[in-house]
Tab-separated table of C-alpha atoms in Angstrom:
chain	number	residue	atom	x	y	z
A	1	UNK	CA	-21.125	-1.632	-8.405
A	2	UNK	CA	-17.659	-1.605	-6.195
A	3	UNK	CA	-17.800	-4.430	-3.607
A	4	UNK	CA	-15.999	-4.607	-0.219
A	5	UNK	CA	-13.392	-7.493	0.181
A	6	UNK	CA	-13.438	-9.677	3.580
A	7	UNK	CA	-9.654	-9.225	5.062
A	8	UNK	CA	-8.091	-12.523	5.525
A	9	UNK	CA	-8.727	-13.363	9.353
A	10	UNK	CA	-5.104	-12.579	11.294
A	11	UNK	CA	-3.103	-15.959	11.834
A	12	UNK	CA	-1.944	-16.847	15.413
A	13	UNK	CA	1.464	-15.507	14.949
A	14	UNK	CA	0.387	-12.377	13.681
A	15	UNK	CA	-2.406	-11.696	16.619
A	16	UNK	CA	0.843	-12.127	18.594
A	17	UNK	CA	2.718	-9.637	17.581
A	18	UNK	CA	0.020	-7.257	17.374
A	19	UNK	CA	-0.516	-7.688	21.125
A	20	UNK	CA	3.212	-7.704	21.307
A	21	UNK	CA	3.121	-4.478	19.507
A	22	UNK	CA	0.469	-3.087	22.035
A	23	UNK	CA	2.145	-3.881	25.188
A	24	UNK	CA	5.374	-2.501	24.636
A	25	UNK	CA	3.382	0.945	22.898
A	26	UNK	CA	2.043	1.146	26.598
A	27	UNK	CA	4.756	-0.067	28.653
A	28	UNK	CA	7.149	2.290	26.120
A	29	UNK	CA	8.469	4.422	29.422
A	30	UNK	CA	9.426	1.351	31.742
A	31	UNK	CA	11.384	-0.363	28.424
A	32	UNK	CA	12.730	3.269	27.558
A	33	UNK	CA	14.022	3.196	31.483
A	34	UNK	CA	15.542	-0.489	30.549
A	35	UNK	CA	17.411	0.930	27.489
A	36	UNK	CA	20.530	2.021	29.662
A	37	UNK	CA	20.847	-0.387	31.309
A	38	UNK	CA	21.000	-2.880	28.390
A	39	UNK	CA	23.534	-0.328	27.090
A	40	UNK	CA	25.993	-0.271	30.171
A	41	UNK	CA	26.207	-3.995	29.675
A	42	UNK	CA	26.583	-4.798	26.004
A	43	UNK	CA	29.699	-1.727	26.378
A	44	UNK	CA	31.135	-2.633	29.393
A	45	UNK	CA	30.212	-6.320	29.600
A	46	UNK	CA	29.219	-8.442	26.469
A	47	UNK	CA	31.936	-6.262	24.076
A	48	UNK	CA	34.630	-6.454	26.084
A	49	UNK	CA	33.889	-10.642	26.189
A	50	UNK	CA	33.140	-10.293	22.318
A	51	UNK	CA	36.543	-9.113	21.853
A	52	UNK	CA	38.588	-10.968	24.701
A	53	UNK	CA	36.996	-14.800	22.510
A	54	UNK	CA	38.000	-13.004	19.415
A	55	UNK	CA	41.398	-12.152	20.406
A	56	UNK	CA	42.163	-15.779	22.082
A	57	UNK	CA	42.233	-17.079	18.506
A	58	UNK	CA	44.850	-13.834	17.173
A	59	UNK	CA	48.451	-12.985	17.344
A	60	UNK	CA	47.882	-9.840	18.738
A	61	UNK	CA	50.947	-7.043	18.858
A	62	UNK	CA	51.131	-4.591	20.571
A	63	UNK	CA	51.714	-2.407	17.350
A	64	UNK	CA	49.993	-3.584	13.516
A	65	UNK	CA	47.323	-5.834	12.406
A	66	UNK	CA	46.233	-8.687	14.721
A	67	UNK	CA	46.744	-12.046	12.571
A	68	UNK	CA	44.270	-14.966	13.061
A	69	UNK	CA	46.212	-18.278	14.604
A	70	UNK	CA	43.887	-20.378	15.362
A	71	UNK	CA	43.515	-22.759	18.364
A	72	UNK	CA	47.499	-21.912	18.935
A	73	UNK	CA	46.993	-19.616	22.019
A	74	UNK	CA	45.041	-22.582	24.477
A	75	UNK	CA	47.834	-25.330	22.798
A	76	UNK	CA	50.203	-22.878	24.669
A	77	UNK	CA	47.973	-21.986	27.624
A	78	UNK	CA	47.244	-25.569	28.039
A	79	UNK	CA	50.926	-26.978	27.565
A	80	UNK	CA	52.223	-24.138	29.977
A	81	UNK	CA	53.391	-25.542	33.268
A	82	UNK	CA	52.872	-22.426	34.855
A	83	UNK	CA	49.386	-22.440	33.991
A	84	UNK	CA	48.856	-25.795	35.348
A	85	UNK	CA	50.384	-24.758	38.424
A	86	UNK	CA	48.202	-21.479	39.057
A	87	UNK	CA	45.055	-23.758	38.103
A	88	UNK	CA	45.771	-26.248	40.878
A	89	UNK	CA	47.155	-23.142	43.243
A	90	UNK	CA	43.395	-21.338	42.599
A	91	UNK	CA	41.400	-24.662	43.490
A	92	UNK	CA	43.023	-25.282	46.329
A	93	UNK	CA	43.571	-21.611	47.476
A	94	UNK	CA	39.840	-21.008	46.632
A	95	UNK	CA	37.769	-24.433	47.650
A	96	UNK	CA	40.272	-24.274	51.147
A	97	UNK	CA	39.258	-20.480	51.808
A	98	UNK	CA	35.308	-20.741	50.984
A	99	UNK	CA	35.164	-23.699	53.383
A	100	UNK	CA	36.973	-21.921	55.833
A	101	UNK	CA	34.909	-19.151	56.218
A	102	UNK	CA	32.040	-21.025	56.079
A	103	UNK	CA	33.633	-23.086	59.027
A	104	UNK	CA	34.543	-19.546	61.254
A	105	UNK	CA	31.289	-18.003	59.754
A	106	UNK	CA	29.322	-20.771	61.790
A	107	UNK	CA	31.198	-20.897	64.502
A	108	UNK	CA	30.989	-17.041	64.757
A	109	UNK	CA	27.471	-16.790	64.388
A	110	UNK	CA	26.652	-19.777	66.784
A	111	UNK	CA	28.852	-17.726	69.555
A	112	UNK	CA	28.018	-14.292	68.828
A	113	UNK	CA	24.019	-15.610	69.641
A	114	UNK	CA	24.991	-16.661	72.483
A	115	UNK	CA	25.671	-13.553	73.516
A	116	UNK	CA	22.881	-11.570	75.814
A	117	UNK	CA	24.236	-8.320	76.689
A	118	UNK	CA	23.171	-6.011	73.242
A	119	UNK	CA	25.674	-3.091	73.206
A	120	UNK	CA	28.184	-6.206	73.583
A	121	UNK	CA	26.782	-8.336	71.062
A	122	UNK	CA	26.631	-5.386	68.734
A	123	UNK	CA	30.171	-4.775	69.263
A	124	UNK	CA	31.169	-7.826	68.699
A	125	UNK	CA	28.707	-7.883	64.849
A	126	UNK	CA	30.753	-4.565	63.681
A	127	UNK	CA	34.503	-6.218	64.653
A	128	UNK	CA	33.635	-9.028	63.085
A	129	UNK	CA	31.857	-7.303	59.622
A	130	UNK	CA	34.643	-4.364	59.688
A	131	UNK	CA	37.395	-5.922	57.753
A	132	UNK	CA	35.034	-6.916	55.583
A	133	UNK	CA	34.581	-3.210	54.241
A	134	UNK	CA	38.257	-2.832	53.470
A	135	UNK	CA	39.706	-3.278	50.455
A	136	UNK	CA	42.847	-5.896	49.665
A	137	UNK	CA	44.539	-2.641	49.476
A	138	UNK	CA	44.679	-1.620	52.486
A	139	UNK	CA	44.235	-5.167	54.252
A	140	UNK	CA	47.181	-7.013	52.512
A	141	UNK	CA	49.460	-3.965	53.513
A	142	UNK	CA	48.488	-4.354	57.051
A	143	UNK	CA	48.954	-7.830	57.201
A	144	UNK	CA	52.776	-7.429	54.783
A	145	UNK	CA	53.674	-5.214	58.084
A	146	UNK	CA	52.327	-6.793	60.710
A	147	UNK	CA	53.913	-10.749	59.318
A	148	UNK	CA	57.178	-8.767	58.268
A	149	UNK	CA	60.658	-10.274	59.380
A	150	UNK	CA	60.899	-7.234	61.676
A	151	UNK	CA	57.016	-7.066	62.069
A	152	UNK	CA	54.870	-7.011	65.096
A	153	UNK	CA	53.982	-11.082	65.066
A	154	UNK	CA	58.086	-11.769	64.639
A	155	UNK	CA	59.005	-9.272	67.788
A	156	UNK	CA	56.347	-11.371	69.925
A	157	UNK	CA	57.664	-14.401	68.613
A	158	UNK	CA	61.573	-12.952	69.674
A	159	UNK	CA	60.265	-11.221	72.958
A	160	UNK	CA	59.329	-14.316	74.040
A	161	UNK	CA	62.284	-16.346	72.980
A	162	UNK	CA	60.896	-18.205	70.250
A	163	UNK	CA	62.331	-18.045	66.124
A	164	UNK	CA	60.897	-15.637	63.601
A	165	UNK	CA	58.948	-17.227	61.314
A	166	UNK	CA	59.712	-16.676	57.345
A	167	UNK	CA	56.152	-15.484	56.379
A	168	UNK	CA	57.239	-14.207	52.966
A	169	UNK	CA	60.510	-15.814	52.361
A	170	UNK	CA	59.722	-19.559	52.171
A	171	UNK	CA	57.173	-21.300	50.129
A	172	UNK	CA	55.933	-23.106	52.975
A	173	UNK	CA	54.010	-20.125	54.263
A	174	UNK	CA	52.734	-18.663	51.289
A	175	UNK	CA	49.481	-20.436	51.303
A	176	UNK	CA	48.898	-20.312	54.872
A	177	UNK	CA	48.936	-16.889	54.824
A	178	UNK	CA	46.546	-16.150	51.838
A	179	UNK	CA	43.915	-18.398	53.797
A	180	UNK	CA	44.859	-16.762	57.056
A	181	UNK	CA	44.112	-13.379	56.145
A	182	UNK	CA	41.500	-14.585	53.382
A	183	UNK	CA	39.366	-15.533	56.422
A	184	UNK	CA	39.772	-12.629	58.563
A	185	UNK	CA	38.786	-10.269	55.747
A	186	UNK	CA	35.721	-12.263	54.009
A	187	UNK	CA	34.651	-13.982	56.962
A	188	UNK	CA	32.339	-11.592	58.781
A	189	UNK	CA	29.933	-10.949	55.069
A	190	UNK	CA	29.220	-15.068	55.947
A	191	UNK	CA	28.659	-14.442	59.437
A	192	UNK	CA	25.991	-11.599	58.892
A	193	UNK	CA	24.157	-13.971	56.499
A	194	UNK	CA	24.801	-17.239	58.997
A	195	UNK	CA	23.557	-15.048	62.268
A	196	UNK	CA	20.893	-13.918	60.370
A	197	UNK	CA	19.619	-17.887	59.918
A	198	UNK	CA	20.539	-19.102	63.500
A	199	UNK	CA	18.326	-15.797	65.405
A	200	UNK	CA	15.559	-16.405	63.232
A	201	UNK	CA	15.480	-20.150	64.710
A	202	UNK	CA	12.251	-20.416	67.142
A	203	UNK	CA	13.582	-20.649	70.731
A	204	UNK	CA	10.632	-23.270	71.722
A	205	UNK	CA	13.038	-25.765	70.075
A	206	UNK	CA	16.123	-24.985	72.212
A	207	UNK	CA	13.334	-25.160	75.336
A	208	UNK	CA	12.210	-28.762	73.915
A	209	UNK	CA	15.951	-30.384	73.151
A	210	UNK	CA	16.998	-29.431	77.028
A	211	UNK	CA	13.810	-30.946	78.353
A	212	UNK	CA	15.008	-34.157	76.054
A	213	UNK	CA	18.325	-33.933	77.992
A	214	UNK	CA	20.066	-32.805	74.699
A	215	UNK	CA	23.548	-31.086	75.460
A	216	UNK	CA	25.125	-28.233	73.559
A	217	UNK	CA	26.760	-30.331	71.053
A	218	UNK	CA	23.455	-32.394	69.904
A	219	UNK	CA	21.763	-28.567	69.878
A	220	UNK	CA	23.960	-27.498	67.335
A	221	UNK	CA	24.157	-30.925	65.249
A	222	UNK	CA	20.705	-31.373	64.879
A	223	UNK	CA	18.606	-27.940	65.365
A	224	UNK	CA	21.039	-25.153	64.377
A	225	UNK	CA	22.985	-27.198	61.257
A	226	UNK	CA	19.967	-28.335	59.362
A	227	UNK	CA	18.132	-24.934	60.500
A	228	UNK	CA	20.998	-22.655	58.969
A	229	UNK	CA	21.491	-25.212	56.314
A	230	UNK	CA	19.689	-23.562	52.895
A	231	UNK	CA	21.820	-20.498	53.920
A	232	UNK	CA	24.831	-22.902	54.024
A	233	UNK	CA	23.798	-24.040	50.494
A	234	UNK	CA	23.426	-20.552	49.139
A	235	UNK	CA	26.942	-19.436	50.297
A	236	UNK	CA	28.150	-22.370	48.757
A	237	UNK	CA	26.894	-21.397	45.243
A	238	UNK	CA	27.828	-17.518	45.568
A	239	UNK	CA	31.619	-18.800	46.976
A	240	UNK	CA	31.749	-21.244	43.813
A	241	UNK	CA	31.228	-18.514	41.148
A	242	UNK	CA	34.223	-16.778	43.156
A	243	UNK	CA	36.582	-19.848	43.453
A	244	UNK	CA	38.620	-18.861	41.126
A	245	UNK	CA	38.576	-15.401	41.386
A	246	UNK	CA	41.574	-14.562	43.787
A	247	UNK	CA	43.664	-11.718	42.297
A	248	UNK	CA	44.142	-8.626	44.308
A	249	UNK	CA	44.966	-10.536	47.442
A	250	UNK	CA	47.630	-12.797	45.784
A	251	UNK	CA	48.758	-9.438	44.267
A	252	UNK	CA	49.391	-7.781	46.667
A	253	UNK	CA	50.824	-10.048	49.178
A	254	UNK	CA	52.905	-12.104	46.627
A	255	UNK	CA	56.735	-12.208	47.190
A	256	UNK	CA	59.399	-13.845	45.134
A	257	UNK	CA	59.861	-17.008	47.428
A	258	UNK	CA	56.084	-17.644	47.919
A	259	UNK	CA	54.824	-16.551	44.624
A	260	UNK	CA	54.950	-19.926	42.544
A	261	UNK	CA	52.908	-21.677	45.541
A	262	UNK	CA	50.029	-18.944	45.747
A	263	UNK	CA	49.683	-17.842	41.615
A	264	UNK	CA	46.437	-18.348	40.798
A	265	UNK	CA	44.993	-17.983	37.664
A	266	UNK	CA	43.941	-14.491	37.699
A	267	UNK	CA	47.368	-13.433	38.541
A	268	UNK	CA	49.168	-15.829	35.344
A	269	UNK	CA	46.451	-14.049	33.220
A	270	UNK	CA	47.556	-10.540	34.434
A	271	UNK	CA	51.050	-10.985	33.900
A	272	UNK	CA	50.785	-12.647	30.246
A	273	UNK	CA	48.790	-9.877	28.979
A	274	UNK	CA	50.018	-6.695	31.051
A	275	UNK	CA	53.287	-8.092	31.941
A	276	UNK	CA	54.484	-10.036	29.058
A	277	UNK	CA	52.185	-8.295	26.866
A	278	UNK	CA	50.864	-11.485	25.272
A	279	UNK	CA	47.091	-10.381	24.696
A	280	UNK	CA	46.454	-13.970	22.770
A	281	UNK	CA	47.633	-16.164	25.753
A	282	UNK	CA	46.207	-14.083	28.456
A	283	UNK	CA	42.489	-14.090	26.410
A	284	UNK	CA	42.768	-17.534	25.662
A	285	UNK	CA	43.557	-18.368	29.523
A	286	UNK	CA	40.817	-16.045	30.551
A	287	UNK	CA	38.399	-18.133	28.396
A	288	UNK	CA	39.331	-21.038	29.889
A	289	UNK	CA	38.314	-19.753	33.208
A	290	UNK	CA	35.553	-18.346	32.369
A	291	UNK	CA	34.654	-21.749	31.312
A	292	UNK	CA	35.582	-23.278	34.380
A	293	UNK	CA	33.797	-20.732	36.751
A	294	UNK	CA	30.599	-21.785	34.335
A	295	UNK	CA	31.334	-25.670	35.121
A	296	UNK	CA	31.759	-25.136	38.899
A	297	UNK	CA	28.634	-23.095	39.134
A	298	UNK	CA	26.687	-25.100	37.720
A	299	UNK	CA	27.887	-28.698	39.477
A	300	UNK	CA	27.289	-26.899	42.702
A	301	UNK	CA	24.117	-25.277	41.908
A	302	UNK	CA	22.729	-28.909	40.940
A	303	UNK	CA	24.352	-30.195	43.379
A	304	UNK	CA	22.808	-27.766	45.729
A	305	UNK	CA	18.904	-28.366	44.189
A	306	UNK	CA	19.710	-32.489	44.164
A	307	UNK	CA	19.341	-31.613	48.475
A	308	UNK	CA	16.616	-29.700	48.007
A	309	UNK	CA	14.709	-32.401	46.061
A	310	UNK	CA	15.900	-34.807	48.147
A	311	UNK	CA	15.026	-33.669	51.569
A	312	UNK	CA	11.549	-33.220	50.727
């Protein structure tokens, strides 16, 4: 006489994955719908990083076998003056520009509110936003004419007796510039977000702070600043993860004269691997900023939740 044998009872771990197995059996069409996606980024993202870390550590040519060097490519990226130089140039350039626009971006959206008639106050949302929708292509050519020795801001200057002012050919103006025209472009995306803070503010507050006898100035340092502030805080953390991300501008509007004082890093990693074809030095120096970008975003982003926790 045959007898039946008990099965074992299933352990925890395996009554997981049995349920594990279950859900994703009848969730199968939203994961198949995921599938691309996961694709477009492990081929146009995570390989392309793969490749760039393994290639910091290689001679590569440009013909024949890529030879393994070691830590060789960030002893030269570090020791490189230039390098040093673009670093500094992309802080400052960077950390200078996002605080700027923050700056005009308030100051925008404080005075555009201000504004009563619509159709005017509409007008004045799409000026300000328009550049915004341009690319550096376009812009930075504008700007190269307009700030030309023979441009239309020199032929004011002359027309009304004063010197032309060497915009491209001294080093002194190269910076200036890049923030100049960094802030009229990039501006008005920080304004939308900022206006969209200060209208949402309740107008019985404004109504109370004039009763109190508060003027303008105490309306905007202590209702519309800490109102707007968690929107301050989030531009903050999206301009950090872009600090050091100036390239097409500074491509496109760098001259011989001003170029040393406005290289930032993007552009030394452009022309070490397309320029000077050195694929090692320009992957290694790409991995270093990708590092740095990392370190920045996160310092900010705790910096950022430190306020949070503490103004509770």
């Amino acid at each position: 006489m045959s007898t039946i044998q008990a099965q074992p009872p299933l352990t925890r771990r395996q009554q997981h994955r049995a349920w594990r197995r279950r859900k994703m059996w009848q969730y199968k069409s939203i994961y198949l719908m995921i599938v691309p996606v996961f694709l477009y980024f492990a081929i146009f993202t995570f390989y392309p990083l793969g490749l760039g870390l393994v290639q910091s550590f290689q001679r590569v040519p440009l013909i024949g076998k890529a030879t393994y060097i070691g830590v060789t490519n960030y002893q030269q990226v570090l020791k490189d003056p230039i390098f040093i130089k673009s670093m500094t140039n992309s802080m400052l350039v960077g950390t200078t520009s996002l605080l700027i626009n923050l700056a005009v971006a308030l100051v925008l959206a404080i005075s555009v509110n201000e504004v009563r008639n619509r159709f005017s106050k509409s007008l004045i949302q799409t000026a300000t936003f328009l550049p915004y929708l341009f690319s550096w292509t376009v812009v930075g050519g504008m700007w190269l004419q307009i700030l030309a020795h023979n441009g239309m801001m020199n032929n004011f200057l002359a027309l009304v007796g004063l010197d032309r002012l060497p915009f491209f050919t001294s080093p002194v103006w190269g910076r200036p510039v890049i923030l100049f025209t960094n802030a009229w472009k990039q501006a008005g995306y920080f304004v939308v977000l900022m206006l969209a803070s200060v209208v949402s503010i309740d107008p019985t507050i404004y109504e109370a702070a004039r009763i109190d006898g508060a003027s303008r100035i105490k309306q905007i340092s202590y209702i519309i600043i800490p109102q707007v502030w968690p929107t301050i805080k989030t531009l903050l953390v999206l301009g950090a993860t872009g600090v050091l991300r100036n390239f097409d501008q500074v491509l496109i509007m760098n001259r011989p004269a001003t170029k040393d004082s406005i290289r930032t890093l993007l552009l030394y990693i452009y022309e070490e691997g397309i320029t000077k074809r050195r694929i090692g030095t320009a992957t290694a120096a790409a991995s270093v900023v990708m590092v740095i970008t990392l370190v920045i975003t996160v310092v900010v982003r705790r910096m950022a939740r430190y306020d949070q926790d503490a103004s509770y």
